PDB file of C-alpha atoms in Angstrom:
ATOM      1  CA  MET A   1    -202.971 183.993  -1.712  1.00 84.00           C
ATOM      2  CA  LYS A   2    -201.381 180.974  -2.992  1.00 93.00           C
ATOM      3  CA  ILE A   3    -203.289 178.175  -2.486  1.00 98.00           C
ATOM      4  CA  SER A   4    -204.449 174.593  -3.813  1.00 98.00           C
ATOM      5  CA  ILE A   5    -208.200 173.883  -3.439  1.00 98.00           C
ATOM      6  CA  VAL A   6    -208.471 169.742  -3.338  1.00 98.00           C
ATOM      7  CA  VAL A   7    -211.941 168.224  -4.147  1.00 98.00           C
ATOM      8  CA  PRO A   8    -212.302 164.683  -3.890  1.00 98.00           C
ATOM      9  CA  VAL A   9    -215.408 163.174  -5.535  1.00 97.00           C
ATOM     10  CA  HIS A  10    -216.825 159.813  -6.388  1.00 97.00           C
ATOM     11  CA  ASN A  11    -219.823 159.626  -8.593  1.00 96.00           C
ATOM     12  CA  GLU A  12    -220.660 163.380  -8.485  1.00 97.00           C
ATOM     13  CA  ALA A  13    -221.705 163.983 -12.181  1.00 97.00           C
ATOM     14  CA  GLY A  14    -223.930 166.963 -12.402  1.00 96.00           C
ATOM     15  CA  ASN A  15    -222.396 168.760  -9.412  1.00 97.00           C
ATOM     16  CA  ILE A  16    -218.768 169.061 -11.223  1.00 97.00           C
ATOM     17  CA  LEU A  17    -219.344 171.969 -13.467  1.00 97.00           C
ATOM     18  CA  PRO A  18    -221.336 174.275 -11.206  1.00 97.00           C
ATOM     19  CA  LEU A  19    -218.869 173.883  -8.240  1.00 98.00           C
ATOM     20  CA  ILE A  20    -216.011 174.518 -10.279  1.00 98.00           C
ATOM     21  CA  GLU A  21    -217.384 177.899 -11.686  1.00 98.00           C
ATOM     22  CA  GLU A  22    -218.085 178.621  -8.055  1.00 98.00           C
ATOM     23  CA  ILE A  23    -214.652 178.094  -7.394  1.00 98.00           C
ATOM     24  CA  GLU A  24    -213.168 180.164 -10.072  1.00 98.00           C
ATOM     25  CA  ALA A  25    -215.679 183.219  -8.838  1.00 97.00           C
ATOM     26  CA  ALA A  26    -214.686 182.670  -5.317  1.00 97.00           C
ATOM     27  CA  MET A  27    -210.615 182.965  -6.362  1.00 97.00           C
ATOM     28  CA  ALA A  28    -210.776 185.846  -8.579  1.00 94.00           C
ATOM     29  CA  GLN A  29    -208.822 187.931  -6.455  1.00 92.00           C
ATOM     30  CA  ALA A  30    -206.077 185.271  -5.497  1.00 93.00           C
ATOM     31  CA  GLU A  31    -202.598 185.727  -6.438  1.00 91.00           C
ATOM     32  CA  ALA A  32    -202.378 182.218  -7.729  1.00 96.00           C
ATOM     33  CA  TYR A  33    -204.511 179.251  -7.012  1.00 98.00           C
ATOM     34  CA  GLU A  34    -204.972 175.851  -8.564  1.00 98.00           C
ATOM     35  CA  ILE A  35    -207.945 173.379  -8.333  1.00 98.00           C
ATOM     36  CA  ILE A  36    -207.286 169.622  -7.812  1.00 98.00           C
ATOM     37  CA  TYR A  37    -210.123 167.358  -8.483  1.00 98.00           C
ATOM     38  CA  VAL A  38    -209.342 163.438  -7.347  1.00 98.00           C
ATOM     39  CA  ASN A  39    -211.805 161.345  -9.136  1.00 98.00           C
ATOM     40  CA  ASP A  40    -212.002 158.415  -6.700  1.00 98.00           C
ATOM     41  CA  GLY A  41    -212.718 155.723  -8.969  1.00 97.00           C
ATOM     42  CA  SER A  42    -216.232 157.266 -10.203  1.00 97.00           C
ATOM     43  CA  ARG A  43    -218.611 155.033 -12.539  1.00 96.00           C
ATOM     44  CA  ASP A  44    -220.694 157.807 -13.785  1.00 97.00           C
ATOM     45  CA  ARG A  45    -220.224 160.789 -15.921  1.00 97.00           C
ATOM     46  CA  THR A  46    -217.838 162.287 -13.667  1.00 98.00           C
ATOM     47  CA  GLU A  47    -214.521 161.902 -15.494  1.00 97.00           C
ATOM     48  CA  THR A  48    -216.359 163.157 -18.770  1.00 98.00           C
ATOM     49  CA  GLU A  49    -217.308 166.490 -17.050  1.00 98.00           C
ATOM     50  CA  LEU A  50    -214.116 166.972 -15.607  1.00 98.00           C
ATOM     51  CA  LYS A  51    -212.555 166.640 -19.057  1.00 98.00           C
ATOM     52  CA  GLU A  52    -215.055 169.133 -20.259  1.00 97.00           C
ATOM     53  CA  ALA A  53    -214.196 171.597 -17.372  1.00 98.00           C
ATOM     54  CA  MET A  54    -210.305 171.321 -18.265  1.00 97.00           C
ATOM     55  CA  GLN A  55    -210.844 172.575 -21.725  1.00 96.00           C
ATOM     56  CA  ARG A  56    -211.818 176.012 -20.332  1.00 95.00           C
ATOM     57  CA  CYS A  57    -210.477 176.131 -16.645  1.00 97.00           C
ATOM     58  CA  LYS A  58    -206.630 176.453 -16.988  1.00 95.00           C
ATOM     59  CA  ALA A  59    -206.222 176.345 -13.049  1.00 97.00           C
ATOM     60  CA  LEU A  60    -208.058 172.746 -13.009  1.00 98.00           C
ATOM     61  CA  ARG A  61    -205.975 169.587 -12.687  1.00 98.00           C
ATOM     62  CA  VAL A  62    -207.642 166.339 -12.590  1.00 98.00           C
ATOM     63  CA  ILE A  63    -206.008 163.027 -10.719  1.00 98.00           C
ATOM     64  CA  ARG A  64    -207.979 159.782 -10.857  1.00 97.00           C
ATOM     65  CA  HIS A  65    -207.702 156.651  -9.001  1.00 98.00           C
ATOM     66  CA  ARG A  66    -208.584 153.908 -10.777  1.00 96.00           C
ATOM     67  CA  GLN A  67    -210.541 152.105  -8.216  1.00 97.00           C
ATOM     68  CA  SER A  68    -212.447 153.855  -5.092  1.00 96.00           C
ATOM     69  CA  CYS A  69    -209.986 154.302  -2.262  1.00 96.00           C
ATOM     70  CA  GLY A  70    -212.371 156.496   0.007  1.00 94.00           C
ATOM     71  CA  GLN A  71    -212.243 160.195   0.749  1.00 95.00           C
ATOM     72  CA  SER A  72    -209.026 160.420   2.869  1.00 96.00           C
ATOM     73  CA  THR A  73    -207.152 158.528   0.375  1.00 97.00           C
ATOM     74  CA  ALA A  74    -208.455 160.960  -2.443  1.00 98.00           C
ATOM     75  CA  VAL A  75    -207.632 164.093  -0.011  1.00 98.00           C
ATOM     76  CA  ARG A  76    -204.200 163.107   0.573  1.00 98.00           C
ATOM     77  CA  SER A  77    -203.406 162.162  -3.027  1.00 98.00           C
ATOM     78  CA  GLY A  78    -204.591 165.725  -3.724  1.00 98.00           C
ATOM     79  CA  VAL A  79    -202.756 167.315  -1.047  1.00 98.00           C
ATOM     80  CA  LYS A  80    -199.597 165.335  -2.124  1.00 98.00           C
ATOM     81  CA  ALA A  81    -199.723 166.492  -5.831  1.00 98.00           C
ATOM     82  CA  ALA A  82    -200.398 170.183  -4.791  1.00 98.00           C
ATOM     83  CA  ALA A  83    -198.051 173.023  -5.764  1.00 98.00           C
ATOM     84  CA  TYR A  84    -198.786 175.663  -2.938  1.00 98.00           C
ATOM     85  CA  PRO A  85    -198.080 175.598   0.756  1.00 96.00           C
ATOM     86  CA  TRP A  86    -201.623 176.128   1.825  1.00 97.00           C
ATOM     87  CA  ILE A  87    -204.651 173.726   0.916  1.00 98.00           C
ATOM     88  CA  ALA A  88    -208.447 174.102   1.067  1.00 98.00           C
ATOM     89  CA  THR A  89    -210.557 171.197   0.903  1.00 98.00           C
ATOM     90  CA  LEU A  90    -214.137 171.084  -0.260  1.00 97.00           C
ATOM     91  CA  ASP A  91    -216.542 168.215  -0.656  1.00 96.00           C
ATOM     92  CA  GLY A  92    -217.657 167.772  -4.260  1.00 96.00           C
ATOM     93  CA  ASP A  93    -221.477 167.366  -3.852  1.00 95.00           C
ATOM     94  CA  GLY A  94    -221.741 171.451  -3.776  1.00 95.00           C
ATOM     95  CA  GLN A  95    -222.931 171.677  -0.132  1.00 94.00           C
ATOM     96  CA  ASN A  96    -219.827 173.544   0.913  1.00 96.00           C
ATOM     97  CA  ASP A  97    -219.629 177.249  -0.288  1.00 97.00           C
ATOM     98  CA  PRO A  98    -216.386 177.938  -1.971  1.00 98.00           C
ATOM     99  CA  ALA A  99    -217.207 181.447  -1.186  1.00 98.00           C
ATOM    100  CA  ASP A 100    -215.738 180.986   2.242  1.00 98.00           C
ATOM    101  CA  ILE A 101    -212.422 179.871   1.353  1.00 98.00           C
ATOM    102  CA  PRO A 102    -211.053 183.299   1.173  1.00 97.00           C
ATOM    103  CA  ARG A 103    -212.352 184.459   4.532  1.00 97.00           C
ATOM    104  CA  LEU A 104    -210.881 181.135   6.258  1.00 97.00           C
ATOM    105  CA  TYR A 105    -207.447 181.826   4.478  1.00 97.00           C
ATOM    106  CA  GLU A 106    -207.310 185.435   5.835  1.00 96.00           C
ATOM    107  CA  THR A 107    -208.539 184.207   9.281  1.00 95.00           C
ATOM    108  CA  LEU A 108    -205.672 181.631   9.262  1.00 95.00           C
ATOM    109  CA  LEU A 109    -203.304 184.344   8.314  1.00 92.00           C
ATOM    110  CA  GLU A 110    -204.437 186.698  10.935  1.00 92.00           C
ATOM    111  CA  LYS A 111    -204.583 184.147  13.878  1.00 90.00           C
ATOM    112  CA  ASN A 112    -201.141 183.237  13.071  1.00 86.00           C
ATOM    113  CA  LEU A 113    -199.861 186.740  13.788  1.00 84.00           C
ATOM    114  CA  ASN A 114    -200.417 185.761  17.423  1.00 81.00           C
ATOM    115  CA  ASN A 115    -200.186 182.049  17.076  1.00 77.00           C
ATOM    116  CA  ASP A 116    -197.662 180.750  14.775  1.00 77.00           C
ATOM    117  CA  ASN A 117    -198.654 177.245  15.757  1.00 90.00           C
ATOM    118  CA  LEU A 118    -202.109 177.381  14.120  1.00 94.00           C
ATOM    119  CA  TRP A 119    -202.188 174.721  11.522  1.00 96.00           C
ATOM    120  CA  MET A 120    -205.745 174.307  10.765  1.00 97.00           C
ATOM    121  CA  ILE A 121    -208.994 176.501  10.427  1.00 97.00           C
ATOM    122  CA  ALA A 122    -211.983 174.088  10.241  1.00 97.00           C
ATOM    123  CA  GLY A 123    -215.216 174.892   8.901  1.00 97.00           C
ATOM    124  CA  TRP A 124    -218.367 174.694  11.444  1.00 95.00           C
ATOM    125  CA  ARG A 125    -221.732 173.936   9.783  1.00 91.00           C
ATOM    126  CA  ASN A 126    -223.675 175.693  12.529  1.00 84.00           C
ATOM    127  CA  LYS A 127    -226.813 175.752  10.392  1.00 80.00           C
ATOM    128  CA  ARG A 128    -227.214 172.603   8.067  1.00 72.00           C
ATOM    129  CA  TYR A 129    -229.468 171.395   5.313  1.00 68.00           C
ATOM    130  CA  ASP A 130    -229.700 167.801   5.858  1.00 64.00           C
ATOM    131  CA  SER A 131    -232.211 165.098   6.911  1.00 64.00           C
ATOM    132  CA  LYS A 132    -232.978 165.221  10.580  1.00 70.00           C
ATOM    133  CA  TRP A 133    -231.749 161.732  11.183  1.00 65.00           C
ATOM    134  CA  ARG A 134    -228.255 162.609   9.619  1.00 66.00           C
ATOM    135  CA  LEU A 135    -228.332 165.835  11.690  1.00 67.00           C
ATOM    136  CA  PHE A 136    -229.050 163.723  14.843  1.00 66.00           C
ATOM    137  CA  SER A 137    -226.266 161.125  14.200  1.00 66.00           C
ATOM    138  CA  SER A 138    -223.822 164.028  13.218  1.00 69.00           C
ATOM    139  CA  LYS A 139    -224.354 165.877  16.448  1.00 74.00           C
ATOM    140  CA  PHE A 140    -224.086 162.694  18.326  1.00 72.00           C
ATOM    141  CA  ALA A 141    -220.890 161.484  16.721  1.00 73.00           C
ATOM    142  CA  ASN A 142    -219.330 164.981  17.180  1.00 71.00           C
ATOM    143  CA  ALA A 143    -220.452 164.963  20.797  1.00 76.00           C
ATOM    144  CA  VAL A 144    -218.640 161.637  21.658  1.00 78.00           C
ATOM    145  CA  ARG A 145    -215.659 162.225  19.733  1.00 79.00           C
ATOM    146  CA  SER A 146    -215.121 165.537  21.024  1.00 79.00           C
ATOM    147  CA  THR A 147    -215.466 164.234  24.671  1.00 83.00           C
ATOM    148  CA  LEU A 148    -213.362 161.003  24.149  1.00 88.00           C
ATOM    149  CA  LEU A 149    -210.440 163.213  22.081  1.00 90.00           C
ATOM    150  CA  GLY A 150    -210.687 166.721  23.347  1.00 88.00           C
ATOM    151  CA  ASP A 151    -210.364 168.076  20.146  1.00 92.00           C
ATOM    152  CA  ASN A 152    -212.627 171.234  21.014  1.00 87.00           C
ATOM    153  CA  THR A 153    -213.768 171.057  17.578  1.00 91.00           C
ATOM    154  CA  PRO A 154    -217.882 171.112  16.919  1.00 91.00           C
ATOM    155  CA  ASP A 155    -218.007 169.825  13.460  1.00 91.00           C
ATOM    156  CA  THR A 156    -215.154 167.598  12.269  1.00 89.00           C
ATOM    157  CA  GLY A 157    -217.267 166.160   9.505  1.00 87.00           C
ATOM    158  CA  CYS A 158    -217.287 169.379   7.489  1.00 93.00           C
ATOM    159  CA  GLY A 159    -215.204 169.192   4.292  1.00 95.00           C
ATOM    160  CA  LEU A 160    -214.220 172.794   4.224  1.00 98.00           C
ATOM    161  CA  LYS A 161    -210.889 173.320   5.691  1.00 98.00           C
ATOM    162  CA  VAL A 162    -207.844 175.375   5.299  1.00 98.00           C
ATOM    163  CA  PHE A 163    -204.541 174.216   6.374  1.00 98.00           C
ATOM    164  CA  SER A 164    -200.538 173.917   5.936  1.00 97.00           C
ATOM    165  CA  ARG A 165    -199.878 171.201   3.457  1.00 98.00           C
ATOM    166  CA  ASP A 166    -196.380 170.223   5.093  1.00 97.00           C
ATOM    167  CA  LYS A 167    -198.089 169.741   8.373  1.00 97.00           C
ATOM    168  CA  PHE A 168    -200.683 167.869   6.989  1.00 98.00           C
ATOM    169  CA  LEU A 169    -198.393 165.419   5.188  1.00 98.00           C
ATOM    170  CA  GLU A 170    -196.727 164.868   8.990  1.00 96.00           C
ATOM    171  CA  LEU A 171    -199.801 163.445  10.096  1.00 97.00           C
ATOM    172  CA  PRO A 172    -200.289 159.697  10.382  1.00 96.00           C
ATOM    173  CA  TYR A 173    -202.352 158.473   7.486  1.00 96.00           C
ATOM    174  CA  PHE A 174    -204.910 155.942   7.856  1.00 94.00           C
ATOM    175  CA  ASP A 175    -208.414 155.340   6.031  1.00 92.00           C
ATOM    176  CA  HIS A 176    -211.049 157.661   7.465  1.00 91.00           C
ATOM    177  CA  MET A 177    -208.408 160.029   8.885  1.00 94.00           C
ATOM    178  CA  HIS A 178    -210.484 163.117   7.354  1.00 94.00           C
ATOM    179  CA  ARG A 179    -212.965 162.504  10.190  1.00 90.00           C
ATOM    180  CA  PHE A 180    -210.190 163.185  12.626  1.00 95.00           C
ATOM    181  CA  LEU A 181    -208.097 165.761  11.066  1.00 96.00           C
ATOM    182  CA  PRO A 182    -208.464 168.170  14.440  1.00 95.00           C
ATOM    183  CA  ALA A 183    -207.391 165.702  16.693  1.00 96.00           C
ATOM    184  CA  LEU A 184    -204.618 164.424  14.740  1.00 97.00           C
ATOM    185  CA  VAL A 185    -203.007 167.989  14.360  1.00 97.00           C
ATOM    186  CA  ILE A 186    -203.452 168.651  18.159  1.00 96.00           C
ATOM    187  CA  ARG A 187    -201.588 165.352  18.811  1.00 96.00           C
ATOM    188  CA  ALA A 188    -198.814 166.514  16.693  1.00 96.00           C
ATOM    189  CA  GLY A 189    -198.501 169.907  18.559  1.00 95.00           C
ATOM    190  CA  GLY A 190    -200.664 172.138  16.282  1.00 96.00           C
ATOM    191  CA  ALA A 191    -203.504 174.276  16.905  1.00 95.00           C
ATOM    192  CA  VAL A 192    -207.066 174.306  15.195  1.00 96.00           C
ATOM    193  CA  VAL A 193    -209.798 177.011  15.090  1.00 96.00           C
ATOM    194  CA  SER A 194    -213.143 176.447  13.973  1.00 96.00           C
ATOM    195  CA  GLU A 195    -215.004 179.077  11.838  1.00 97.00           C
ATOM    196  CA  PRO A 196    -218.898 179.272  10.837  1.00 96.00           C
ATOM    197  CA  VAL A 197    -219.141 178.522   7.223  1.00 97.00           C
ATOM    198  CA  ASN A 198    -222.366 178.371   4.971  1.00 94.00           C
ATOM    199  CA  HIS A 199    -224.034 174.851   4.112  1.00 93.00           C
ATOM    200  CA  ARG A 200    -226.378 174.408   1.139  1.00 91.00           C
ATOM    201  CA  PRO A 201    -228.722 171.667   0.023  1.00 87.00           C
ATOM    202  CA  ARG A 202    -227.143 168.909  -2.169  1.00 85.00           C
ATOM    203  CA  GLY A 203    -227.946 169.958  -5.665  1.00 76.00           C
ATOM    204  CA  VAL A 204    -227.931 166.525  -7.745  1.00 84.00           C
ATOM    205  CA  GLY A 205    -227.260 162.942  -6.488  1.00 77.00           C
ATOM    206  CA  VAL A 206    -227.417 161.309  -3.078  1.00 74.00           C
ATOM    207  CA  SER A 207    -224.583 160.772  -0.365  1.00 71.00           C
ATOM    208  CA  ASN A 208    -221.926 158.133  -1.089  1.00 66.00           C
ATOM    209  CA  TYR A 209    -221.355 157.481   2.467  1.00 52.00           C
ATOM    210  CA  GLY A 210    -224.095 155.734   4.642  1.00 49.00           C
ATOM    211  CA  THR A 211    -224.765 156.486   8.022  1.00 48.00           C
ATOM    212  CA  LEU A 212    -224.350 153.034   9.484  1.00 47.00           C
ATOM    213  CA  ASP A 213    -221.090 152.615   7.506  1.00 53.00           C
ATOM    214  CA  ARG A 214    -219.690 155.987   9.043  1.00 58.00           C
ATOM    215  CA  LEU A 215    -220.935 154.714  12.547  1.00 56.00           C
ATOM    216  CA  TRP A 216    -218.937 151.401  12.442  1.00 57.00           C
ATOM    217  CA  ALA A 217    -215.916 152.781  10.928  1.00 61.00           C
ATOM    218  CA  GLY A 218    -216.070 155.880  13.313  1.00 73.00           C
ATOM    219  CA  ILE A 219    -215.983 153.540  16.440  1.00 79.00           C
ATOM    220  CA  THR A 220    -213.103 151.477  14.877  1.00 82.00           C
ATOM    221  CA  ASP A 221    -211.055 154.794  14.070  1.00 88.00           C
ATOM    222  CA  LEU A 222    -212.101 156.579  17.207  1.00 89.00           C
ATOM    223  CA  LEU A 223    -210.374 153.666  19.338  1.00 88.00           C
ATOM    224  CA  GLY A 224    -207.368 154.037  17.083  1.00 92.00           C
ATOM    225  CA  VAL A 225    -206.928 157.920  17.344  1.00 92.00           C
ATOM    226  CA  ILE A 226    -207.410 157.519  21.220  1.00 91.00           C
ATOM    227  CA  TRP A 227    -204.192 155.057  20.925  1.00 91.00           C
ATOM    228  CA  LEU A 228    -202.390 157.217  18.906  1.00 92.00           C
ATOM    229  CA  GLN A 229    -202.936 160.247  21.331  1.00 93.00           C
ATOM    230  CA  LYS A 230    -201.803 158.079  24.117  1.00 91.00           C
ATOM    231  CA  ARG A 231    -198.588 157.132  22.543  1.00 90.00           C
ATOM    232  CA  ALA A 232    -197.713 160.863  21.314  1.00 90.00           C
ATOM    233  CA  LYS A 233    -194.534 162.457  22.377  1.00 85.00           C
ATOM    234  CA  LEU A 234    -193.958 166.359  21.793  1.00 87.00           C
ATOM    235  CA  PRO A 235    -190.371 167.075  23.094  1.00 86.00           C
ATOM    236  CA  GLU A 236    -189.118 170.553  23.789  1.00 85.00           C
ATOM    237  CA  ILE A 237    -186.081 170.925  21.554  1.00 86.00           C
ATOM    238  CA  ASN A 238    -183.277 173.179  21.941  1.00 86.00           C
ATOM    239  CA  GLU A 239    -180.345 173.193  19.731  1.00 90.00           C
ATOM    240  CA  ILE A 240    -176.910 173.739  21.670  1.00 89.00           C
ATOM    241  CA  GLU A 241    -174.483 176.305  20.302  1.00 88.00           C
ATOM    242  CA  LEU A 242    -170.845 176.907  21.225  1.00 86.00           C
ATOM    243  CA  GLY A 243    -170.148 180.468  22.676  1.00 70.00           C
TER     244      GLY A 243
END
């Protein structure tokens, strides 16, 4: 396994050190890996805790956005900086379980034996530890999105995903794109498979993304992704040879 683990964080002090320790334990058998934290303009002790972690975790790299640019931009900054061809992403609040990463990676490689067009394994939080309102809003948004985009993905909001670095960087970039990755992958000609993953209660702090903010951005971006889908072209390409 050669993989880069990208973790975007904004004001996640208290969650930094425990999650890094879990990632290290999960990757103990990996051939080579790196952990890339993207500090997206945090104003708490996030940077201080990351510097403390760097002193003992040699696999940890830290990138900082001077100002907060949002989760999608933070993920993209981490992927662009990554050294390895496969990427795993995790939310920085500790609700995703790093122990799922090796299994998702092996699933991706195994399924690629029969489908070399598989670009992404998407985590599916089929048992969630969130408030009733957040669960309802998420299920409603997923149902609307899946119906309109046809991405056949039950949980695009899960931060745990494993995918090809090169293929990700070919996707159209825009703010909030992380919520539409399966649809964008399919639009580009790739395939996505969803796999159940563990989900845990948040340990420290509160969510940095409000429901109403996600709803408004989601409606606007959904229309944009529909526009992108309708204008996508997937030509069949054959190279002509003399002979």
